[in-house]
Tab-separated table of C-alpha atoms in Angstrom:
chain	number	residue	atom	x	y	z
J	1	UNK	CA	68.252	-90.781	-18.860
J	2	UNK	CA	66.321	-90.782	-21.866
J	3	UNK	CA	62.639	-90.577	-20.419
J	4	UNK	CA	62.187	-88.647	-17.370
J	5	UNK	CA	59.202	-86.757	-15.290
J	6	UNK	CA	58.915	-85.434	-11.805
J	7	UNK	CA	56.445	-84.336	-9.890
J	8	UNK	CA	54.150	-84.728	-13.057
J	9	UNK	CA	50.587	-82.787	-12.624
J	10	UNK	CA	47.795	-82.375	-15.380
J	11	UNK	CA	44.723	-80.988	-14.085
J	12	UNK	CA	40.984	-80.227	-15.299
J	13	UNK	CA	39.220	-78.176	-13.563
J	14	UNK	CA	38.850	-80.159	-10.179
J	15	UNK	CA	39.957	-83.138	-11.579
J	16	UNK	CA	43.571	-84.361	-11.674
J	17	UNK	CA	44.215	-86.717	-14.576
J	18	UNK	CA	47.415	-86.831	-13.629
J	19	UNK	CA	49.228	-86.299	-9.834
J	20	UNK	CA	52.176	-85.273	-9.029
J	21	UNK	CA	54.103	-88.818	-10.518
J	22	UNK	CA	57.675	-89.228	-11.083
J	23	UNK	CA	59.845	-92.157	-12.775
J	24	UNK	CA	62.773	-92.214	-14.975
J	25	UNK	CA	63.298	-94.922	-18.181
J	26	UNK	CA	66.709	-95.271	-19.089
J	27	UNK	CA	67.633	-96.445	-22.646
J	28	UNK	CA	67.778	-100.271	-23.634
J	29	UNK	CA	64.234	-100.719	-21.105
J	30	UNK	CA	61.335	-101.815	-22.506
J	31	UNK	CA	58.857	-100.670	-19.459
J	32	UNK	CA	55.154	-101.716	-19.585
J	33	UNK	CA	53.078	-98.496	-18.224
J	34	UNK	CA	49.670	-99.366	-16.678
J	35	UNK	CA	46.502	-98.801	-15.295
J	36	UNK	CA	42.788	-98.863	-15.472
J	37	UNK	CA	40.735	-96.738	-18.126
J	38	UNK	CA	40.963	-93.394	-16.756
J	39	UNK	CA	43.758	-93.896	-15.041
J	40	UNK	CA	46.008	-91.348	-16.925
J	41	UNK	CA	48.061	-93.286	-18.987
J	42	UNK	CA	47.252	-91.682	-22.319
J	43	UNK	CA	47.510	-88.316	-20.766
J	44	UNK	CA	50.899	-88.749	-19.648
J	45	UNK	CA	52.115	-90.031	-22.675
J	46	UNK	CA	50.750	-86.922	-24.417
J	47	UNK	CA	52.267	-84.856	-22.188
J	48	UNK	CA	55.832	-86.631	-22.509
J	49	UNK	CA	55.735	-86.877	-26.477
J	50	UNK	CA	54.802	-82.990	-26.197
J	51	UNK	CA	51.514	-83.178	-27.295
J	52	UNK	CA	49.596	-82.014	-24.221
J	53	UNK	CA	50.761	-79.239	-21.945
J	54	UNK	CA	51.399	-80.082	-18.247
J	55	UNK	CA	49.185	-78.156	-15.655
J	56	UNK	CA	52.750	-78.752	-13.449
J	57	UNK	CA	56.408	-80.471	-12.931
J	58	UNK	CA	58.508	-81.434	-15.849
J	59	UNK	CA	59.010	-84.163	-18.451
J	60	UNK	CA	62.186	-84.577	-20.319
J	61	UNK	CA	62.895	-86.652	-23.351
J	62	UNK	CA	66.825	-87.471	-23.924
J	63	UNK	CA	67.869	-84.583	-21.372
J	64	UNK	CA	65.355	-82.364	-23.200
J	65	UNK	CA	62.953	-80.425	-21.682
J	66	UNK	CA	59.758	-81.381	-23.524
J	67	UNK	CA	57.770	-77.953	-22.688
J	68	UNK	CA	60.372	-76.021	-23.567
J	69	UNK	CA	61.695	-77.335	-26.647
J	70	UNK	CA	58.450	-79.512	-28.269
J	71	UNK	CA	59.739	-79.803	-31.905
J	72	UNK	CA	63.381	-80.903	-30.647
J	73	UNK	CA	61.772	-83.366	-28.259
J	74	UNK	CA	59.333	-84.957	-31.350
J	75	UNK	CA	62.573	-85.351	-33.868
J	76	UNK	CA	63.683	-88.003	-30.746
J	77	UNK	CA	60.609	-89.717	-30.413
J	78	UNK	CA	58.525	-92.482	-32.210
J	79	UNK	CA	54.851	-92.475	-31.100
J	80	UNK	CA	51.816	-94.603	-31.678
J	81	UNK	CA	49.248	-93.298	-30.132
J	82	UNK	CA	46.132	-95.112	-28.944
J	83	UNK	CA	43.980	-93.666	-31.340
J	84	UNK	CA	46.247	-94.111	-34.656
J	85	UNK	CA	45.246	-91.360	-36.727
J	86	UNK	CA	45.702	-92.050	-40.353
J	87	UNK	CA	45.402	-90.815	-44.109
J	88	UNK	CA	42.980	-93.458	-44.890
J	89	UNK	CA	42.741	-92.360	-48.430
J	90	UNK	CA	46.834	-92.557	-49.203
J	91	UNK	CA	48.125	-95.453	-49.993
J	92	UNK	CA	50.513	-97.089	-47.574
J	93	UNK	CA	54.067	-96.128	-49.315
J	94	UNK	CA	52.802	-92.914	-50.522
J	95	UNK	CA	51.970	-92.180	-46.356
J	96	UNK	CA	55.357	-93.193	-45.276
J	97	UNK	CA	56.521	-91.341	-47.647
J	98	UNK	CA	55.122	-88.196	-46.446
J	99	UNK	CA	55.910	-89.220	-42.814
J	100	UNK	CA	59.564	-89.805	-44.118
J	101	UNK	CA	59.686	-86.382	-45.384
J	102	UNK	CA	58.186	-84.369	-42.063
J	103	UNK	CA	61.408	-85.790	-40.378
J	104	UNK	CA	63.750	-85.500	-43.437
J	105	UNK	CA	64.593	-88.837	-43.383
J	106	UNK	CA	67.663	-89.409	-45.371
J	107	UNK	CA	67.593	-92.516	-48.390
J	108	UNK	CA	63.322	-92.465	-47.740
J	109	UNK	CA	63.078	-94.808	-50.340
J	110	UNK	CA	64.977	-97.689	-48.807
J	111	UNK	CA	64.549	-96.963	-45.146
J	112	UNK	CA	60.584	-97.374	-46.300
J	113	UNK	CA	60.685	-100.313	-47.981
J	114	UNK	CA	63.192	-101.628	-44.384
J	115	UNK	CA	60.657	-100.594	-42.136
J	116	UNK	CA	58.132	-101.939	-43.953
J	117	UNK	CA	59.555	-105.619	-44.033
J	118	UNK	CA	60.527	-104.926	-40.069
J	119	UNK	CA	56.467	-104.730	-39.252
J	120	UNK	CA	55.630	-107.275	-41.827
J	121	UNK	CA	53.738	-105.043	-44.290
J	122	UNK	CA	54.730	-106.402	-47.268
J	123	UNK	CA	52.354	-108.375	-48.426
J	124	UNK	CA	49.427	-105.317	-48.174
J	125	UNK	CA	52.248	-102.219	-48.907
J	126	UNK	CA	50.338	-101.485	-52.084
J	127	UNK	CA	46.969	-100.993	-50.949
J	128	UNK	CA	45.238	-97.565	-49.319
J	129	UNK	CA	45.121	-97.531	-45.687
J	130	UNK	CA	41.786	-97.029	-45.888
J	131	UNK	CA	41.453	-101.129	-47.589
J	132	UNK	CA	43.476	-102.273	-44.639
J	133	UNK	CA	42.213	-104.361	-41.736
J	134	UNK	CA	42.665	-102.829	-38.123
J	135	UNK	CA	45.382	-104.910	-37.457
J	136	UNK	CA	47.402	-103.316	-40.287
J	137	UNK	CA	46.449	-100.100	-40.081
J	138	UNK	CA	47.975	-100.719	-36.371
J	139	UNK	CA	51.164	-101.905	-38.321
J	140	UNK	CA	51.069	-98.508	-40.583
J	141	UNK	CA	50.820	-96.430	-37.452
J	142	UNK	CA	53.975	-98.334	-36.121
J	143	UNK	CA	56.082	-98.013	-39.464
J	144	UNK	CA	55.310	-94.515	-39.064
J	145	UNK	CA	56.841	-94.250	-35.360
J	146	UNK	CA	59.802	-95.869	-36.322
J	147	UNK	CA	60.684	-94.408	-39.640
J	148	UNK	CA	62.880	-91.698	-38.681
J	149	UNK	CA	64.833	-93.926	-36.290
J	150	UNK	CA	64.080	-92.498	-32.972
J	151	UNK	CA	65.582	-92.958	-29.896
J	152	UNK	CA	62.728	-92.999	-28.031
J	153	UNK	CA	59.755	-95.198	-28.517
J	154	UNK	CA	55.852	-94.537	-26.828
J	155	UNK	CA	53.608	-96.999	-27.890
J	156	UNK	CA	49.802	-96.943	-26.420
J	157	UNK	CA	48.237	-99.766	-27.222
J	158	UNK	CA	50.605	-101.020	-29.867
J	159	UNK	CA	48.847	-104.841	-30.439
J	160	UNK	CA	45.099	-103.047	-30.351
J	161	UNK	CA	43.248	-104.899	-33.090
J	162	UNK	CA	46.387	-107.186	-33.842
J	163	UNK	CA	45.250	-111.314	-34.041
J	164	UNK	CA	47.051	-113.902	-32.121
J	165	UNK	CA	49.805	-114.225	-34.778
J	166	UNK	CA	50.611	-110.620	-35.357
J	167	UNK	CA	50.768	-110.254	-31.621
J	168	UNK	CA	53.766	-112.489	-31.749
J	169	UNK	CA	55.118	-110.776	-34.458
J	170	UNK	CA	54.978	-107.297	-33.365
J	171	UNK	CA	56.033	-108.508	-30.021
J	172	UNK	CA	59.303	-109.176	-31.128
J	173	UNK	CA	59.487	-106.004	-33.150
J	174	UNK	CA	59.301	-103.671	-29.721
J	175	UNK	CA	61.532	-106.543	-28.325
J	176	UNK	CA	64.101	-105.754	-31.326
J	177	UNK	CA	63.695	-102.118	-30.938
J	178	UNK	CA	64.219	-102.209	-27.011
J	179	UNK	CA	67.463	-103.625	-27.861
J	180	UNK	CA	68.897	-100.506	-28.502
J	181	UNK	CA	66.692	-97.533	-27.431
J	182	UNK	CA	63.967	-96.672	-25.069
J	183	UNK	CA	60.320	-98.168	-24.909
J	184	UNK	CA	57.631	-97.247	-22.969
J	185	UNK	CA	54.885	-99.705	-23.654
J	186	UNK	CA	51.057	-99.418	-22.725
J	187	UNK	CA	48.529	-102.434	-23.044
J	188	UNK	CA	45.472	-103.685	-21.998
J	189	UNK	CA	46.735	-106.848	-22.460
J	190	UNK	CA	48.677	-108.007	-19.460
J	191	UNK	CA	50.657	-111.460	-20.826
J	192	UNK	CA	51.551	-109.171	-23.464
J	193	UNK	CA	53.382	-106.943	-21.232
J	194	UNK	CA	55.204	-109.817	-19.043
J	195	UNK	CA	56.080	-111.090	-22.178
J	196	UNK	CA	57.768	-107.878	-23.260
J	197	UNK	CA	58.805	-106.030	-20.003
J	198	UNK	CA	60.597	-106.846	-17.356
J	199	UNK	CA	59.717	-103.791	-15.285
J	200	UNK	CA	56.303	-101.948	-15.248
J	201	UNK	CA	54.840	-98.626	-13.777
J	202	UNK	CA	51.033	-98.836	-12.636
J	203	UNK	CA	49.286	-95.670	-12.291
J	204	UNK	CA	45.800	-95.573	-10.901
J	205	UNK	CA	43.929	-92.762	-10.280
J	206	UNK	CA	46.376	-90.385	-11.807
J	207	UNK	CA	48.639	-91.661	-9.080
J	208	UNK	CA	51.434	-93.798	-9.577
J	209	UNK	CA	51.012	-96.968	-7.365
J	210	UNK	CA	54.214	-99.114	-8.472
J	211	UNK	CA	57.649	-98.767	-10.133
J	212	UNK	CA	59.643	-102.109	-9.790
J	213	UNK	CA	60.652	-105.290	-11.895
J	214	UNK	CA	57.630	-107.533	-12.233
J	215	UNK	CA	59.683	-110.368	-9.538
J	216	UNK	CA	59.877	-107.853	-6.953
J	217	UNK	CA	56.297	-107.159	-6.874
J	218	UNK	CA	55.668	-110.414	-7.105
J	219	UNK	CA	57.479	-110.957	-3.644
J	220	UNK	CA	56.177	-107.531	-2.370
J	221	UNK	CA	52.899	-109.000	-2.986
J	222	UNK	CA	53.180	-112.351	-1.643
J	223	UNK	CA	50.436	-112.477	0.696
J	224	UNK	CA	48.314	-113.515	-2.257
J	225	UNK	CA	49.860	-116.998	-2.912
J	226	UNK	CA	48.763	-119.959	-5.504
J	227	UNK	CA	48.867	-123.206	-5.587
J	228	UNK	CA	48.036	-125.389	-8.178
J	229	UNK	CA	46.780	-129.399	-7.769
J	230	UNK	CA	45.060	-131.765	-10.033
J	231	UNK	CA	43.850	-135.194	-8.271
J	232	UNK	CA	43.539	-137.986	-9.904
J	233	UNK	CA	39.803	-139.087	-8.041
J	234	UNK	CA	36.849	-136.403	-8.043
J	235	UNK	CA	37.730	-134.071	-4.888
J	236	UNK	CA	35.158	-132.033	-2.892
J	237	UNK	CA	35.811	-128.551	-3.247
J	238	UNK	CA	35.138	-127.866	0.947
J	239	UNK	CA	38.192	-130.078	1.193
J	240	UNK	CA	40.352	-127.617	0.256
J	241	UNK	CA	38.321	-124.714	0.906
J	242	UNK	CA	38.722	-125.656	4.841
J	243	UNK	CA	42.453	-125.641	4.625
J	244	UNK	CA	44.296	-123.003	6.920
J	245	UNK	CA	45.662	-119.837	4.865
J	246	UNK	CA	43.575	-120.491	2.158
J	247	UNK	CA	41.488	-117.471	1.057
J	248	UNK	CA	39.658	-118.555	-2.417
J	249	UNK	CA	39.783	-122.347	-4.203
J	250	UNK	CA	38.381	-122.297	-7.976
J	251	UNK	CA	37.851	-125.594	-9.945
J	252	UNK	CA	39.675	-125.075	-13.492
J	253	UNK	CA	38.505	-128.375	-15.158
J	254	UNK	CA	37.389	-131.802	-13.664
J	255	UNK	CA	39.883	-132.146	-10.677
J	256	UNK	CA	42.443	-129.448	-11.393
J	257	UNK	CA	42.365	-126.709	-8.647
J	258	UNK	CA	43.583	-123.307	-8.399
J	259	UNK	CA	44.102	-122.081	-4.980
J	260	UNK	CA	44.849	-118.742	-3.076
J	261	UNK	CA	46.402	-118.381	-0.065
J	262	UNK	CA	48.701	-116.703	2.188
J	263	UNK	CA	51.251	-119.752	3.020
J	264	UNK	CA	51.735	-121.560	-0.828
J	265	UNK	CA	54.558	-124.266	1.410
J	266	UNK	CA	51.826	-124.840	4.464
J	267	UNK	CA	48.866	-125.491	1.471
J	268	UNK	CA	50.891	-127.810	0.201
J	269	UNK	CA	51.900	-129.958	2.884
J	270	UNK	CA	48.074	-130.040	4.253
J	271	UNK	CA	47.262	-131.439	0.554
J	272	UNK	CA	49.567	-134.366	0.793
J	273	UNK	CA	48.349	-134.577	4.300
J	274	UNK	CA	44.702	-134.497	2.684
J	275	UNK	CA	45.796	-136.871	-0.066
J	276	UNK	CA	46.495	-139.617	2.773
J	277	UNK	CA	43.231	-139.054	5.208
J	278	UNK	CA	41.274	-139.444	1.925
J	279	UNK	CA	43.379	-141.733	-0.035
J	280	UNK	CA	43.475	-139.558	-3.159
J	281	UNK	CA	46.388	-139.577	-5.566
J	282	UNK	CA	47.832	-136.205	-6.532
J	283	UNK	CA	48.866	-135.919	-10.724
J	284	UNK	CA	50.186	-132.576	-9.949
J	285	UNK	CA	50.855	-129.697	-7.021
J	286	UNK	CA	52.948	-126.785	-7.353
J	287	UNK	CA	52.712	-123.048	-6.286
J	288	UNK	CA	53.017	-120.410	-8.782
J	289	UNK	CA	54.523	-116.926	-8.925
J	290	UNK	CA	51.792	-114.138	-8.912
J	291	UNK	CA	51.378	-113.307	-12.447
J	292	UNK	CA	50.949	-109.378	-13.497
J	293	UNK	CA	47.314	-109.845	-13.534
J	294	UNK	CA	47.009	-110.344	-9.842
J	295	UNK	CA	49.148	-107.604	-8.908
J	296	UNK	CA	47.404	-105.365	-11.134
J	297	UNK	CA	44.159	-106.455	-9.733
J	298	UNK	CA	45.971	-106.114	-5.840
J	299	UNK	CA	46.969	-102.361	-6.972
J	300	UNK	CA	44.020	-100.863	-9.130
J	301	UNK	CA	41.158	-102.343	-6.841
């Protein structure tokens, strides 16, 4: 098991950031970790990567324990934390350098100039951090994580700042990386993480509030259904409003509907039915898995 916590517990004062949550990440899973802002996400990340003392319970990182052995626990672990904290006044080679040394990183020179091509830094590997854009500086603060060749991977937030290209890009870095070692992923950005993950943890409230694959909550959560139709003639949106099961119709564009409901196969029969009382001709109708978004919503709210 190369990430593990029980019975996790950070507390301030009254306040528990963090309660009592378990899980285990075994290597080869990239695992999206979410929640709302405040939820404790950041905090137990700290606390796993050693750099925040648990109030209670127990992380472990590779079958270490991270309280008891800290510095053992960092040399397995690449981090990026949220808040990527960097010499802006060192230039880019001359900071992985440094990083390179803290973890005695054998051949520095060429595993550098590697990781550097594997985040696509080339082109700005010359300049200060400091001159860099906050996508790249998000792309220094990954090189760094991965320099040493961890086993291990925590990345909060790792596309912050990053534009619709470099998104892509890095996306199939952690997807390269997941290949062979353990990635627990944070992100705002919820199509980012179905993209990547194929199972996700949602805390909320400092309590964990799923563990699964993303299509098992999706059929754990199928009392919020969709179905999607586009018509062909302008439709009334009472039409479909007044159709049995259905709990919320919004109009996407001209006469393209997105519908929720609690019986996606009964919808879609009373639509054809509809489509003959009114003599309408359907271009499209199909129901839809729940996507991440609406379980997240389901969970959090």
């Amino acid at each position: 098991m190369s990430i593990e916590v029980k019975n996790l517990l950070k507390e301030y004062g009254e306040q528990k950031a963090v309660n009592n949550i378990s899980f285990k990440v075994n290597k080869g899973e990239i695992v999206g970790f979410l929640g709302p802002n405040g939820a404790g996400k950041s905090t137990t990340m700290k606390i796993i990567t050693g750099y925040l003392q648990q109030s209670g319970g127990e992380a472990w990182v590779c079958g270490i324990n991270v309280a008891e052995q800290p510095l053992e626990t960092k040399k397995k672990i690449g981090y990026l934390p949220e808040l990527n904290a960097l010499y802006y006044d060192m230039y880019v080679k001359e900071y992985l350098a440094f990083i390179a040394e803290v973890h005695q990183v054998e051949n520095p020179k060429t595993k550098i100039q590697t990781t550097i091509e594997t985040v696509g830094l080339q082109v700005e590997s010359k300049k200060k951090i400091g001159q860099l854009s906050k996508g790249y500086k998000q792309r220094v603060g990954l090189a760094a994580a991965l320099l040493h060749d961890p086993e291990v991977l925590i990345l909060d937030e790792p596309t912050s700042g990053l534009d619709p290209n470099q998104i892509i890009e890095i996306r199939e870095v952690i997807k390269k990386q997941g290949q062979n070692k353990t990635v627990l992923f944070s992100s705002h950005i919820l199509q980012e993480v179905e993209a990547i993950c194929d199972r996700v943890i949602i805390i909320n409230k400092g309590q964990l509030v799923a563990d699964d694959k993303l299509s098992n909550l999706q059929k754990e959560n199928k009392q919020q259904q969709t179905v999607k139709v586009e018509f062909k003639e302008p439709v009334q949106i009472d039409w479909l409003k007044n159709i049995r099961t259905v709990t919320g119709v919004r109009n996407i564009q001209s006469s393209l509907f997105n519908i929720q409901c609690t019986d996606a196969e009964l919808v879609k029969k009373q639509i054809l039915q509809l489509s003959l009382d009114k003599n309408l001709n359907i271009v499209s109708l199909q129901s839809e898995n729940l996507s991440l978004e609406d379980i997240f919503k389901t969970l959090t709210n």
